mmCIF file with all atom_site columns, C-alpha atoms in Angstrom:
data_model
loop_
_atom_site.group_PDB
_atom_site.id
_atom_site.type_symbol
_atom_site.label_atom_id
_atom_site.label_alt_id
_atom_site.label_comp_id
_atom_site.label_asym_id
_atom_site.label_entity_id
_atom_site.label_seq_id
_atom_site.pdbx_PDB_ins_code
_atom_site.Cartn_x
_atom_site.Cartn_y
_atom_site.Cartn_z
_atom_site.occupancy
_atom_site.B_iso_or_equiv
_atom_site.pdbx_formal_charge
_atom_site.auth_seq_id
_atom_site.auth_comp_id
_atom_site.auth_asym_id
_atom_site.auth_atom_id
_atom_site.pdbx_PDB_model_num
ATOM 1   C CA . GLY Q 1 1   ? 0.763   -15.602 11.788  1.00 61.00 ? 1   GLY Q CA 1
ATOM 2   C CA . GLU Q 1 2   ? 1.153   -13.658 8.871   1.00 71.00 ? 2   GLU Q CA 1
ATOM 3   C CA . ASP Q 1 3   ? -1.220  -13.218 6.109   1.00 88.00 ? 3   ASP Q CA 1
ATOM 4   C CA . VAL Q 1 4   ? -1.162  -11.821 2.515   1.00 93.00 ? 4   VAL Q CA 1
ATOM 5   C CA . GLU Q 1 5   ? -4.902  -11.712 0.734   1.00 94.00 ? 5   GLU Q CA 1
ATOM 6   C CA . GLN Q 1 6   ? -5.505  -10.167 -2.988  1.00 95.00 ? 6   GLN Q CA 1
ATOM 7   C CA . SER Q 1 7   ? -8.427  -10.960 -5.230  1.00 90.00 ? 7   SER Q CA 1
ATOM 8   C CA . LEU Q 1 8   ? -8.035  -13.790 -7.994  1.00 92.00 ? 8   LEU Q CA 1
ATOM 9   C CA . PHE Q 1 9   ? -9.299  -11.998 -11.072 1.00 96.00 ? 9   PHE Q CA 1
ATOM 10  C CA . LEU Q 1 10  ? -9.671  -8.865  -12.256 1.00 97.00 ? 10  LEU Q CA 1
ATOM 11  C CA . SER Q 1 11  ? -10.642 -8.481  -15.990 1.00 97.00 ? 11  SER Q CA 1
ATOM 12  C CA . VAL Q 1 12  ? -9.906  -4.339  -17.846 1.00 97.00 ? 12  VAL Q CA 1
ATOM 13  C CA . ARG Q 1 13  ? -10.366 -2.877  -21.131 1.00 97.00 ? 13  ARG Q CA 1
ATOM 14  C CA . GLU Q 1 14  ? -6.840  -2.454  -23.393 1.00 97.00 ? 14  GLU Q CA 1
ATOM 15  C CA . GLY Q 1 15  ? -5.722  1.326   -22.297 1.00 97.00 ? 15  GLY Q CA 1
ATOM 16  C CA . ASP Q 1 16  ? -7.174  1.509   -19.092 1.00 97.00 ? 16  ASP Q CA 1
ATOM 17  C CA . SER Q 1 17  ? -5.813  1.690   -16.213 1.00 97.00 ? 17  SER Q CA 1
ATOM 18  C CA . SER Q 1 18  ? -5.836  -1.913  -13.320 1.00 97.00 ? 18  SER Q CA 1
ATOM 19  C CA . VAL Q 1 19  ? -6.192  -1.163  -10.028 1.00 97.00 ? 19  VAL Q CA 1
ATOM 20  C CA . ILE Q 1 20  ? -4.751  -4.861  -8.143  1.00 98.00 ? 20  ILE Q CA 1
ATOM 21  C CA . ASN Q 1 21  ? -5.418  -4.363  -4.281  1.00 97.00 ? 21  ASN Q CA 1
ATOM 22  C CA . CYS Q 1 22  ? -3.915  -5.963  -1.146  1.00 96.00 ? 22  CYS Q CA 1
ATOM 23  C CA . THR Q 1 23  ? -3.941  -6.450  2.632   1.00 96.00 ? 23  THR Q CA 1
ATOM 24  C CA . TYR Q 1 24  ? -1.762  -7.805  4.692   1.00 93.00 ? 24  TYR Q CA 1
ATOM 25  C CA . THR Q 1 25  ? -1.787  -8.533  8.469   1.00 89.00 ? 25  THR Q CA 1
ATOM 26  C CA . ASP Q 1 26  ? 1.525   -8.182  10.197  1.00 82.00 ? 26  ASP Q CA 1
ATOM 27  C CA . SER Q 1 27  ? 1.903   -4.743  11.294  1.00 80.00 ? 27  SER Q CA 1
ATOM 28  C CA . SER Q 1 28  ? 5.822   -4.979  11.190  1.00 80.00 ? 28  SER Q CA 1
ATOM 29  C CA . SER Q 1 29  ? 6.098   -4.909  7.605   1.00 80.00 ? 29  SER Q CA 1
ATOM 30  C CA . THR Q 1 30  ? 9.334   -3.160  6.092   1.00 83.00 ? 30  THR Q CA 1
ATOM 31  C CA . TYR Q 1 31  ? 9.062   -4.465  2.768   1.00 88.00 ? 31  TYR Q CA 1
ATOM 32  C CA . LEU Q 1 32  ? 6.297   -4.158  0.509   1.00 91.00 ? 32  LEU Q CA 1
ATOM 33  C CA . TYR Q 1 33  ? 6.359   -5.813  -3.174  1.00 93.00 ? 33  TYR Q CA 1
ATOM 34  C CA . TRP Q 1 34  ? 5.023   -6.694  -6.257  1.00 96.00 ? 34  TRP Q CA 1
ATOM 35  C CA . TYR Q 1 35  ? 5.588   -9.542  -8.355  1.00 95.00 ? 35  TYR Q CA 1
ATOM 36  C CA . LYS Q 1 36  ? 4.323   -10.222 -11.462 1.00 96.00 ? 36  LYS Q CA 1
ATOM 37  C CA . GLN Q 1 37  ? 4.496   -14.052 -13.423 1.00 94.00 ? 37  GLN Q CA 1
ATOM 38  C CA . GLU Q 1 38  ? 3.814   -14.946 -16.742 1.00 91.00 ? 38  GLU Q CA 1
ATOM 39  C CA . PRO Q 1 39  ? 2.950   -18.096 -17.830 1.00 85.00 ? 39  PRO Q CA 1
ATOM 40  C CA . GLY Q 1 40  ? 5.587   -21.190 -16.993 1.00 79.00 ? 40  GLY Q CA 1
ATOM 41  C CA . ALA Q 1 41  ? 7.565   -18.792 -15.957 1.00 82.00 ? 41  ALA Q CA 1
ATOM 42  C CA . GLY Q 1 42  ? 9.321   -17.221 -13.005 1.00 85.00 ? 42  GLY Q CA 1
ATOM 43  C CA . LEU Q 1 43  ? 8.376   -14.982 -10.901 1.00 91.00 ? 43  LEU Q CA 1
ATOM 44  C CA . GLN Q 1 44  ? 9.654   -11.394 -11.168 1.00 91.00 ? 44  GLN Q CA 1
ATOM 45  C CA . LEU Q 1 45  ? 9.790   -7.853  -8.984  1.00 90.00 ? 45  LEU Q CA 1
ATOM 46  C CA . LEU Q 1 46  ? 8.045   -5.185  -10.719 1.00 93.00 ? 46  LEU Q CA 1
ATOM 47  C CA . THR Q 1 47  ? 8.530   -2.518  -7.593  1.00 92.00 ? 47  THR Q CA 1
ATOM 48  C CA . TYR Q 1 48  ? 8.705   -2.258  -3.995  1.00 90.00 ? 48  TYR Q CA 1
ATOM 49  C CA . ILE Q 1 49  ? 7.985   0.722   -1.150  1.00 91.00 ? 49  ILE Q CA 1
ATOM 50  C CA . PHE Q 1 50  ? 9.007   0.843   2.210   1.00 88.00 ? 50  PHE Q CA 1
ATOM 51  C CA . SER Q 1 51  ? 6.399   1.038   5.084   1.00 87.00 ? 51  SER Q CA 1
ATOM 52  C CA . ASN Q 1 52  ? 7.661   4.767   5.139   1.00 89.00 ? 52  ASN Q CA 1
ATOM 53  C CA . MET Q 1 53  ? 6.709   5.945   2.010   1.00 90.00 ? 53  MET Q CA 1
ATOM 54  C CA . ASP Q 1 54  ? 2.856   5.663   1.174   1.00 93.00 ? 54  ASP Q CA 1
ATOM 55  C CA . MET Q 1 55  ? 3.675   6.170   -2.337  1.00 95.00 ? 55  MET Q CA 1
ATOM 56  C CA . LYS Q 1 56  ? 5.957   5.235   -5.441  1.00 95.00 ? 56  LYS Q CA 1
ATOM 57  C CA . GLN Q 1 57  ? 5.894   5.640   -8.932  1.00 95.00 ? 57  GLN Q CA 1
ATOM 58  C CA . ASP Q 1 58  ? 7.579   4.337   -11.448 1.00 92.00 ? 58  ASP Q CA 1
ATOM 59  C CA . GLN Q 1 59  ? 7.067   4.901   -15.373 1.00 95.00 ? 59  GLN Q CA 1
ATOM 60  C CA . ARG Q 1 60  ? 3.249   3.013   -15.813 1.00 96.00 ? 60  ARG Q CA 1
ATOM 61  C CA . LEU Q 1 61  ? 2.791   2.017   -12.341 1.00 97.00 ? 61  LEU Q CA 1
ATOM 62  C CA . THR Q 1 62  ? 1.988   3.883   -9.100  1.00 97.00 ? 62  THR Q CA 1
ATOM 63  C CA . VAL Q 1 63  ? 2.024   2.296   -5.426  1.00 97.00 ? 63  VAL Q CA 1
ATOM 64  C CA . LEU Q 1 64  ? 0.274   3.006   -3.054  1.00 97.00 ? 64  LEU Q CA 1
ATOM 65  C CA . LEU Q 1 65  ? 0.408   1.824   0.738   1.00 95.00 ? 65  LEU Q CA 1
ATOM 66  C CA . ASN Q 1 66  ? -1.975  2.655   3.636   1.00 94.00 ? 66  ASN Q CA 1
ATOM 67  C CA . LYS Q 1 67  ? -0.580  1.315   6.438   1.00 92.00 ? 67  LYS Q CA 1
ATOM 68  C CA . LYS Q 1 68  ? -3.002  2.465   8.877   1.00 92.00 ? 68  LYS Q CA 1
ATOM 69  C CA . ASP Q 1 69  ? -5.579  0.300   6.786   1.00 93.00 ? 69  ASP Q CA 1
ATOM 70  C CA . LYS Q 1 70  ? -2.916  -2.760  5.861   1.00 93.00 ? 70  LYS Q CA 1
ATOM 71  C CA . HIS Q 1 71  ? -3.965  -2.133  2.494   1.00 95.00 ? 71  HIS Q CA 1
ATOM 72  C CA . LEU Q 1 72  ? -1.143  -1.909  -1.021  1.00 96.00 ? 72  LEU Q CA 1
ATOM 73  C CA . SER Q 1 73  ? -2.307  -1.032  -4.177  1.00 97.00 ? 73  SER Q CA 1
ATOM 74  C CA . LEU Q 1 74  ? -0.737  -1.505  -7.863  1.00 97.00 ? 74  LEU Q CA 1
ATOM 75  C CA . ARG Q 1 75  ? -1.926  0.872   -9.993  1.00 98.00 ? 75  ARG Q CA 1
ATOM 76  C CA . ILE Q 1 76  ? -0.912  0.066   -13.961 1.00 97.00 ? 76  ILE Q CA 1
ATOM 77  C CA . ALA Q 1 77  ? -1.729  3.246   -16.371 1.00 97.00 ? 77  ALA Q CA 1
ATOM 78  C CA . ASP Q 1 78  ? -2.750  2.441   -20.031 1.00 97.00 ? 78  ASP Q CA 1
ATOM 79  C CA . THR Q 1 79  ? -2.859  -1.395  -19.378 1.00 97.00 ? 79  THR Q CA 1
ATOM 80  C CA . GLN Q 1 80  ? -1.617  -3.421  -22.433 1.00 96.00 ? 80  GLN Q CA 1
ATOM 81  C CA . THR Q 1 81  ? -1.827  -6.886  -23.749 1.00 95.00 ? 81  THR Q CA 1
ATOM 82  C CA . GLY Q 1 82  ? 1.735   -7.554  -22.432 1.00 94.00 ? 82  GLY Q CA 1
ATOM 83  C CA . ASP Q 1 83  ? 0.458   -6.778  -19.161 1.00 96.00 ? 83  ASP Q CA 1
ATOM 84  C CA . SER Q 1 84  ? -1.451  -10.106 -18.656 1.00 96.00 ? 84  SER Q CA 1
ATOM 85  C CA . ALA Q 1 85  ? -0.264  -12.264 -15.866 1.00 96.00 ? 85  ALA Q CA 1
ATOM 86  C CA . ILE Q 1 86  ? -0.299  -13.141 -12.726 1.00 96.00 ? 86  ILE Q CA 1
ATOM 87  C CA . TYR Q 1 87  ? 0.025   -10.306 -9.976  1.00 98.00 ? 87  TYR Q CA 1
ATOM 88  C CA . PHE Q 1 88  ? 1.199   -10.936 -6.557  1.00 96.00 ? 88  PHE Q CA 1
ATOM 89  C CA . CYS Q 1 89  ? 1.704   -9.051  -3.552  1.00 96.00 ? 89  CYS Q CA 1
ATOM 90  C CA . ALA Q 1 90  ? 4.360   -10.086 -0.754  1.00 93.00 ? 90  ALA Q CA 1
ATOM 91  C CA . GLU Q 1 91  ? 5.478   -8.586  2.122   1.00 91.00 ? 91  GLU Q CA 1
ATOM 92  C CA . SER Q 1 92  ? 8.468   -9.031  4.376   1.00 86.00 ? 92  SER Q CA 1
ATOM 93  C CA . THR Q 1 93  ? 10.102  -7.905  8.054   1.00 79.00 ? 93  THR Q CA 1
ATOM 94  C CA . SER Q 1 94  ? 13.768  -6.182  8.098   1.00 63.00 ? 94  SER Q CA 1
ATOM 95  C CA . SER Q 1 95  ? 14.395  -8.352  10.446  1.00 47.00 ? 95  SER Q CA 1
ATOM 96  C CA . ALA Q 1 96  ? 13.844  -11.793 8.081   1.00 55.00 ? 96  ALA Q CA 1
ATOM 97  C CA . SER Q 1 97  ? 14.249  -12.125 4.206   1.00 64.00 ? 97  SER Q CA 1
ATOM 98  C CA . LYS Q 1 98  ? 11.804  -14.440 4.550   1.00 79.00 ? 98  LYS Q CA 1
ATOM 99  C CA . ILE Q 1 99  ? 8.349   -13.009 1.866   1.00 87.00 ? 99  ILE Q CA 1
ATOM 100 C CA . ILE Q 1 100 ? 5.251   -14.107 2.138   1.00 90.00 ? 100 ILE Q CA 1
ATOM 101 C CA . PHE Q 1 101 ? 3.174   -13.671 -0.773  1.00 93.00 ? 101 PHE Q CA 1
ATOM 102 C CA . GLY Q 1 102 ? -1.040  -13.316 -1.963  1.00 95.00 ? 102 GLY Q CA 1
ATOM 103 C CA . SER Q 1 103 ? -2.437  -16.010 -4.144  1.00 94.00 ? 103 SER Q CA 1
ATOM 104 C CA . GLY Q 1 104 ? -1.943  -13.654 -7.208  1.00 96.00 ? 104 GLY Q CA 1
ATOM 105 C CA . THR Q 1 105 ? -4.136  -11.534 -9.230  1.00 97.00 ? 105 THR Q CA 1
ATOM 106 C CA . ARG Q 1 106 ? -5.225  -13.054 -12.727 1.00 97.00 ? 106 ARG Q CA 1
ATOM 107 C CA . LEU Q 1 107 ? -5.067  -9.401  -14.799 1.00 97.00 ? 107 LEU Q CA 1
ATOM 108 C CA . SER Q 1 108 ? -6.974  -10.780 -18.193 1.00 97.00 ? 108 SER Q CA 1
ATOM 109 C CA . ILE Q 1 109 ? -6.668  -7.498  -20.736 1.00 96.00 ? 109 ILE Q CA 1
ATOM 110 C CA . ARG Q 1 110 ? -10.041 -7.442  -22.988 1.00 93.00 ? 110 ARG Q CA 1
ATOM 111 C CA . PRO Q 1 111 ? -9.429  -5.662  -26.887 1.00 89.00 ? 111 PRO Q CA 1
ATOM 112 C CA . GLU H 2 1   ? 22.138  -10.582 -18.039 1.00 67.00 ? 1   GLU H CA 1
ATOM 113 C CA . ALA H 2 2   ? 22.908  -13.107 -15.239 1.00 82.00 ? 2   ALA H CA 1
ATOM 114 C CA . GLU H 2 3   ? 19.904  -15.241 -14.456 1.00 92.00 ? 3   GLU H CA 1
ATOM 115 C CA . VAL H 2 4   ? 19.194  -17.937 -12.399 1.00 95.00 ? 4   VAL H CA 1
ATOM 116 C CA . ALA H 2 5   ? 19.168  -21.740 -13.862 1.00 96.00 ? 5   ALA H CA 1
ATOM 117 C CA . GLN H 2 6   ? 16.963  -24.671 -13.237 1.00 97.00 ? 6   GLN H CA 1
ATOM 118 C CA . SER H 2 7   ? 16.515  -28.041 -14.591 1.00 97.00 ? 7   SER H CA 1
ATOM 119 C CA . PRO H 2 8   ? 15.164  -29.692 -15.543 1.00 97.00 ? 8   PRO H CA 1
ATOM 120 C CA . ARG H 2 9   ? 12.406  -27.339 -16.457 1.00 95.00 ? 9   ARG H CA 1
ATOM 121 C CA . TYR H 2 10  ? 9.233   -30.337 -16.479 1.00 96.00 ? 10  TYR H CA 1
ATOM 122 C CA . LYS H 2 11  ? 9.546   -33.564 -14.284 1.00 97.00 ? 11  LYS H CA 1
ATOM 123 C CA . ILE H 2 12  ? 6.669   -36.206 -14.393 1.00 97.00 ? 12  ILE H CA 1
ATOM 124 C CA . THR H 2 13  ? 7.405   -39.234 -12.254 1.00 97.00 ? 13  THR H CA 1
ATOM 125 C CA . GLU H 2 14  ? 5.264   -41.776 -10.205 1.00 96.00 ? 14  GLU H CA 1
ATOM 126 C CA . LYS H 2 15  ? 4.223   -41.712 -6.677  1.00 96.00 ? 15  LYS H CA 1
ATOM 127 C CA . SER H 2 16  ? 6.862   -43.156 -4.482  1.00 96.00 ? 16  SER H CA 1
ATOM 128 C CA . GLN H 2 17  ? 9.663   -42.654 -6.262  1.00 97.00 ? 17  GLN H CA 1
ATOM 129 C CA . ALA H 2 18  ? 12.984  -39.890 -5.911  1.00 97.00 ? 18  ALA H CA 1
ATOM 130 C CA . VAL H 2 19  ? 13.303  -36.727 -8.106  1.00 98.00 ? 19  VAL H CA 1
ATOM 131 C CA . ALA H 2 20  ? 16.082  -34.353 -7.634  1.00 98.00 ? 20  ALA H CA 1
ATOM 132 C CA . PHE H 2 21  ? 15.854  -30.641 -9.082  1.00 98.00 ? 21  PHE H CA 1
ATOM 133 C CA . TRP H 2 22  ? 19.190  -28.140 -9.385  1.00 98.00 ? 22  TRP H CA 1
ATOM 134 C CA . CYS H 2 23  ? 19.727  -24.795 -9.159  1.00 98.00 ? 23  CYS H CA 1
ATOM 135 C CA . ASP H 2 24  ? 21.594  -22.127 -10.523 1.00 97.00 ? 24  ASP H CA 1
ATOM 136 C CA . PRO H 2 25  ? 22.118  -19.048 -8.811  1.00 96.00 ? 25  PRO H CA 1
ATOM 137 C CA . ILE H 2 26  ? 23.794  -15.864 -9.887  1.00 95.00 ? 26  ILE H CA 1
ATOM 138 C CA . SER H 2 27  ? 26.908  -15.490 -9.641  1.00 94.00 ? 27  SER H CA 1
ATOM 139 C CA . GLY H 2 28  ? 28.125  -14.282 -7.095  1.00 92.00 ? 28  GLY H CA 1
ATOM 140 C CA . HIS H 2 29  ? 24.788  -14.293 -5.188  1.00 93.00 ? 29  HIS H CA 1
ATOM 141 C CA . ALA H 2 30  ? 25.241  -15.767 -1.203  1.00 91.00 ? 30  ALA H CA 1
ATOM 142 C CA . THR H 2 31  ? 21.574  -16.748 -0.807  1.00 92.00 ? 31  THR H CA 1
ATOM 143 C CA . LEU H 2 32  ? 19.415  -18.836 -1.956  1.00 94.00 ? 32  LEU H CA 1
ATOM 144 C CA . TYR H 2 33  ? 16.222  -19.896 -2.055  1.00 94.00 ? 33  TYR H CA 1
ATOM 145 C CA . TRP H 2 34  ? 13.278  -22.713 -2.877  1.00 97.00 ? 34  TRP H CA 1
ATOM 146 C CA . TYR H 2 35  ? 9.531   -22.003 -2.810  1.00 96.00 ? 35  TYR H CA 1
ATOM 147 C CA . ARG H 2 36  ? 6.753   -24.566 -3.565  1.00 97.00 ? 36  ARG H CA 1
ATOM 148 C CA . GLN H 2 37  ? 4.426   -22.953 -5.982  1.00 94.00 ? 37  GLN H CA 1
ATOM 149 C CA . ILE H 2 38  ? 0.931   -24.933 -5.502  1.00 94.00 ? 38  ILE H CA 1
ATOM 150 C CA . LEU H 2 39  ? -1.417  -24.326 -8.608  1.00 90.00 ? 39  LEU H CA 1
ATOM 151 C CA . GLY H 2 40  ? -3.752  -20.994 -7.821  1.00 87.00 ? 40  GLY H CA 1
ATOM 152 C CA . GLN H 2 41  ? -1.731  -19.739 -4.576  1.00 90.00 ? 41  GLN H CA 1
ATOM 153 C CA . GLY H 2 42  ? 1.649   -18.412 -4.497  1.00 92.00 ? 42  GLY H CA 1
ATOM 154 C CA . PRO H 2 43  ? 4.996   -19.210 -3.811  1.00 94.00 ? 43  PRO H CA 1
ATOM 155 C CA . GLU H 2 44  ? 5.435   -20.385 0.003   1.00 94.00 ? 44  GLU H CA 1
ATOM 156 C CA . LEU H 2 45  ? 9.828   -20.654 0.967   1.00 94.00 ? 45  LEU H CA 1
ATOM 157 C CA . LEU H 2 46  ? 10.974  -24.212 1.382   1.00 96.00 ? 46  LEU H CA 1
ATOM 158 C CA . VAL H 2 47  ? 14.558  -23.280 2.337   1.00 96.00 ? 47  VAL H CA 1
ATOM 159 C CA . GLN H 2 48  ? 16.966  -20.775 2.775   1.00 94.00 ? 48  GLN H CA 1
ATOM 160 C CA . PHE H 2 49  ? 20.486  -20.953 2.266   1.00 94.00 ? 49  PHE H CA 1
ATOM 161 C CA . GLN H 2 50  ? 23.916  -18.182 3.667   1.00 92.00 ? 50  GLN H CA 1
ATOM 162 C CA . ASP H 2 51  ? 26.318  -19.448 1.322   1.00 94.00 ? 51  ASP H CA 1
ATOM 163 C CA . GLU H 2 52  ? 26.702  -23.412 2.131   1.00 94.00 ? 52  GLU H CA 1
ATOM 164 C CA . SER H 2 53  ? 24.257  -22.965 5.605   1.00 94.00 ? 53  SER H CA 1
ATOM 165 C CA . VAL H 2 54  ? 20.887  -23.637 6.397   1.00 94.00 ? 54  VAL H CA 1
ATOM 166 C CA . VAL H 2 55  ? 19.226  -20.369 8.000   1.00 91.00 ? 55  VAL H CA 1
ATOM 167 C CA . ASP H 2 56  ? 15.590  -21.403 7.677   1.00 91.00 ? 56  ASP H CA 1
ATOM 168 C CA . ASP H 2 57  ? 14.006  -25.346 6.741   1.00 94.00 ? 57  ASP H CA 1
ATOM 169 C CA . SER H 2 58  ? 11.232  -24.419 8.829   1.00 92.00 ? 58  SER H CA 1
ATOM 170 C CA . GLN H 2 59  ? 8.490   -25.287 5.989   1.00 92.00 ? 59  GLN H CA 1
ATOM 171 C CA . LEU H 2 60  ? 10.592  -28.347 4.727   1.00 95.00 ? 60  LEU H CA 1
ATOM 172 C CA . PRO H 2 61  ? 9.531   -31.112 5.221   1.00 94.00 ? 61  PRO H CA 1
ATOM 173 C CA . LYS H 2 62  ? 12.193  -33.090 6.421   1.00 92.00 ? 62  LYS H CA 1
ATOM 174 C CA . ASP H 2 63  ? 10.927  -36.659 5.985   1.00 95.00 ? 63  ASP H CA 1
ATOM 175 C CA . ARG H 2 64  ? 11.061  -36.587 2.498   1.00 97.00 ? 64  ARG H CA 1
ATOM 176 C CA . PHE H 2 65  ? 12.359  -33.515 1.671   1.00 97.00 ? 65  PHE H CA 1
ATOM 177 C CA . SER H 2 66  ? 16.493  -32.685 1.697   1.00 97.00 ? 66  SER H CA 1
ATOM 178 C CA . ALA H 2 67  ? 18.391  -29.756 0.257   1.00 97.00 ? 67  ALA H CA 1
ATOM 179 C CA . GLU H 2 68  ? 21.654  -29.203 -0.281  1.00 96.00 ? 68  GLU H CA 1
ATOM 180 C CA . ARG H 2 69  ? 23.922  -26.506 -0.827  1.00 96.00 ? 69  ARG H CA 1
ATOM 181 C CA . LEU H 2 70  ? 27.869  -28.001 -0.764  1.00 88.00 ? 70  LEU H CA 1
ATOM 182 C CA . LYS H 2 71  ? 30.576  -25.319 -1.882  1.00 90.00 ? 71  LYS H CA 1
ATOM 183 C CA . GLY H 2 72  ? 27.700  -22.302 -1.916  1.00 87.00 ? 72  GLY H CA 1
ATOM 184 C CA . VAL H 2 73  ? 26.968  -22.304 -5.004  1.00 93.00 ? 73  VAL H CA 1
ATOM 185 C CA . ASP H 2 74  ? 24.604  -24.639 -6.622  1.00 96.00 ? 74  ASP H CA 1
ATOM 186 C CA . SER H 2 75  ? 22.353  -26.526 -5.007  1.00 98.00 ? 75  SER H CA 1
ATOM 187 C CA . THR H 2 76  ? 20.004  -29.917 -5.286  1.00 98.00 ? 76  THR H CA 1
ATOM 188 C CA . LEU H 2 77  ? 16.510  -30.275 -3.933  1.00 98.00 ? 77  LEU H CA 1
ATOM 189 C CA . LYS H 2 78  ? 15.269  -33.770 -3.455  1.00 98.00 ? 78  LYS H CA 1
ATOM 190 C CA . ILE H 2 79  ? 11.917  -35.547 -2.294  1.00 98.00 ? 79  ILE H CA 1
ATOM 191 C CA . GLN H 2 80  ? 12.193  -39.367 -1.959  1.00 97.00 ? 80  GLN H CA 1
ATOM 192 C CA . PRO H 2 81  ? 9.716   -40.677 -2.333  1.00 97.00 ? 81  PRO H CA 1
ATOM 193 C CA . ALA H 2 82  ? 7.518   -38.515 -3.966  1.00 97.00 ? 82  ALA H CA 1
ATOM 194 C CA . GLU H 2 83  ? 4.010   -38.123 -2.851  1.00 97.00 ? 83  GLU H CA 1
ATOM 195 C CA . LEU H 2 84  ? 0.642   -36.799 -5.068  1.00 96.00 ? 84  LEU H CA 1
ATOM 196 C CA . GLY H 2 85  ? 0.370   -33.833 -3.088  1.00 95.00 ? 85  GLY H CA 1
ATOM 197 C CA . ASP H 2 86  ? 3.670   -32.546 -4.211  1.00 97.00 ? 86  ASP H CA 1
ATOM 198 C CA . SER H 2 87  ? 2.722   -31.569 -7.102  1.00 97.00 ? 87  SER H CA 1
ATOM 199 C CA . ALA H 2 88  ? 3.584   -27.769 -7.538  1.00 96.00 ? 88  ALA H CA 1
ATOM 200 C CA . MET H 2 89  ? 6.338   -26.095 -9.462  1.00 95.00 ? 89  MET H CA 1
ATOM 201 C CA . TYR H 2 90  ? 9.414   -25.284 -7.557  1.00 97.00 ? 90  TYR H CA 1
ATOM 202 C CA . LEU H 2 91  ? 10.821  -22.136 -7.873  1.00 96.00 ? 91  LEU H CA 1
ATOM 203 C CA . CYS H 2 92  ? 14.777  -21.542 -7.004  1.00 96.00 ? 92  CYS H CA 1
ATOM 204 C CA . ALA H 2 93  ? 15.570  -17.616 -6.284  1.00 94.00 ? 93  ALA H CA 1
ATOM 205 C CA . SER H 2 94  ? 18.703  -15.918 -4.958  1.00 93.00 ? 94  SER H CA 1
ATOM 206 C CA . SER H 2 95  ? 20.048  -12.302 -4.360  1.00 89.00 ? 95  SER H CA 1
ATOM 207 C CA . GLN H 2 96  ? 23.339  -10.812 -3.174  1.00 86.00 ? 96  GLN H CA 1
ATOM 208 C CA . GLY H 2 97  ? 22.466  -10.807 0.517   1.00 74.00 ? 97  GLY H CA 1
ATOM 209 C CA . PRO H 2 98  ? 19.578  -11.706 2.722   1.00 66.00 ? 98  PRO H CA 1
ATOM 210 C CA . ASN H 2 99  ? 17.775  -8.223  2.150   1.00 66.00 ? 99  ASN H CA 1
ATOM 211 C CA . ASN H 2 100 ? 18.660  -7.702  -1.485  1.00 73.00 ? 100 ASN H CA 1
ATOM 212 C CA . GLU H 2 101 ? 16.092  -8.347  -3.959  1.00 81.00 ? 101 GLU H CA 1
ATOM 213 C CA . GLN H 2 102 ? 15.350  -11.813 -5.240  1.00 87.00 ? 102 GLN H CA 1
ATOM 214 C CA . PHE H 2 103 ? 15.839  -13.149 -8.217  1.00 90.00 ? 103 PHE H CA 1
ATOM 215 C CA . PHE H 2 104 ? 13.499  -16.101 -9.410  1.00 92.00 ? 104 PHE H CA 1
ATOM 216 C CA . GLY H 2 105 ? 14.501  -18.982 -12.470 1.00 94.00 ? 105 GLY H CA 1
ATOM 217 C CA . PRO H 2 106 ? 11.619  -20.336 -14.264 1.00 93.00 ? 106 PRO H CA 1
ATOM 218 C CA . GLY H 2 107 ? 11.069  -23.219 -11.982 1.00 94.00 ? 107 GLY H CA 1
ATOM 219 C CA . THR H 2 108 ? 10.705  -26.530 -12.372 1.00 96.00 ? 108 THR H CA 1
ATOM 220 C CA . ARG H 2 109 ? 7.004   -28.100 -12.876 1.00 95.00 ? 109 ARG H CA 1
ATOM 221 C CA . LEU H 2 110 ? 6.506   -31.549 -10.921 1.00 97.00 ? 110 LEU H CA 1
ATOM 222 C CA . THR H 2 111 ? 3.901   -33.813 -11.395 1.00 97.00 ? 111 THR H CA 1
ATOM 223 C CA . VAL H 2 112 ? 3.364   -36.513 -9.321  1.00 97.00 ? 112 VAL H CA 1
ATOM 224 C CA . LEU H 2 113 ? 1.319   -39.371 -11.128 1.00 96.00 ? 113 LEU H CA 1
#
């Protein structure tokens, strides 16, 4: 079945870049997403990428997709304390809207 | 800015009791989703509505969980009887259509004692 894997924790220094990695198993994935969840809150869609793209940049966020290796990454440039949150990688296929989420990566920022 | 509303935000109940959660999607959004998020995990889809019809409830434990969206607007998720393993965050999301961006509400955190 579909599966999305990501590391549980990442700690970076304020001002550095954060890179959160994700792997997925469904080769028919069409949409790949990054969501952010702050404590006690729902999920916020940060960005998404279509499977026919290999890169998308949106201000401080850069998404890289290696479809051959089924690997997705999210780079946050100039990481700030407000970026502390859990980041979820997710995927869905074009034939269904069901989104499969990873377990989330908790990003913590060191001063 | 329009938001998905959920209530209550927190619910503590004893096992074997009944609980109900309410969700009001963004106005005009035809597709509504209920997710369960166990601590330390990603959300898992329980049920998806298109207007008032269920289009996917394959992961809904139907012996104790029920969901309805009678007029195709707001929705209620019920658990009866609650079990200890039901302790989780229950998230509602809505989208304009099944292939559009999903907007999430703040969730209801359920604790079953």
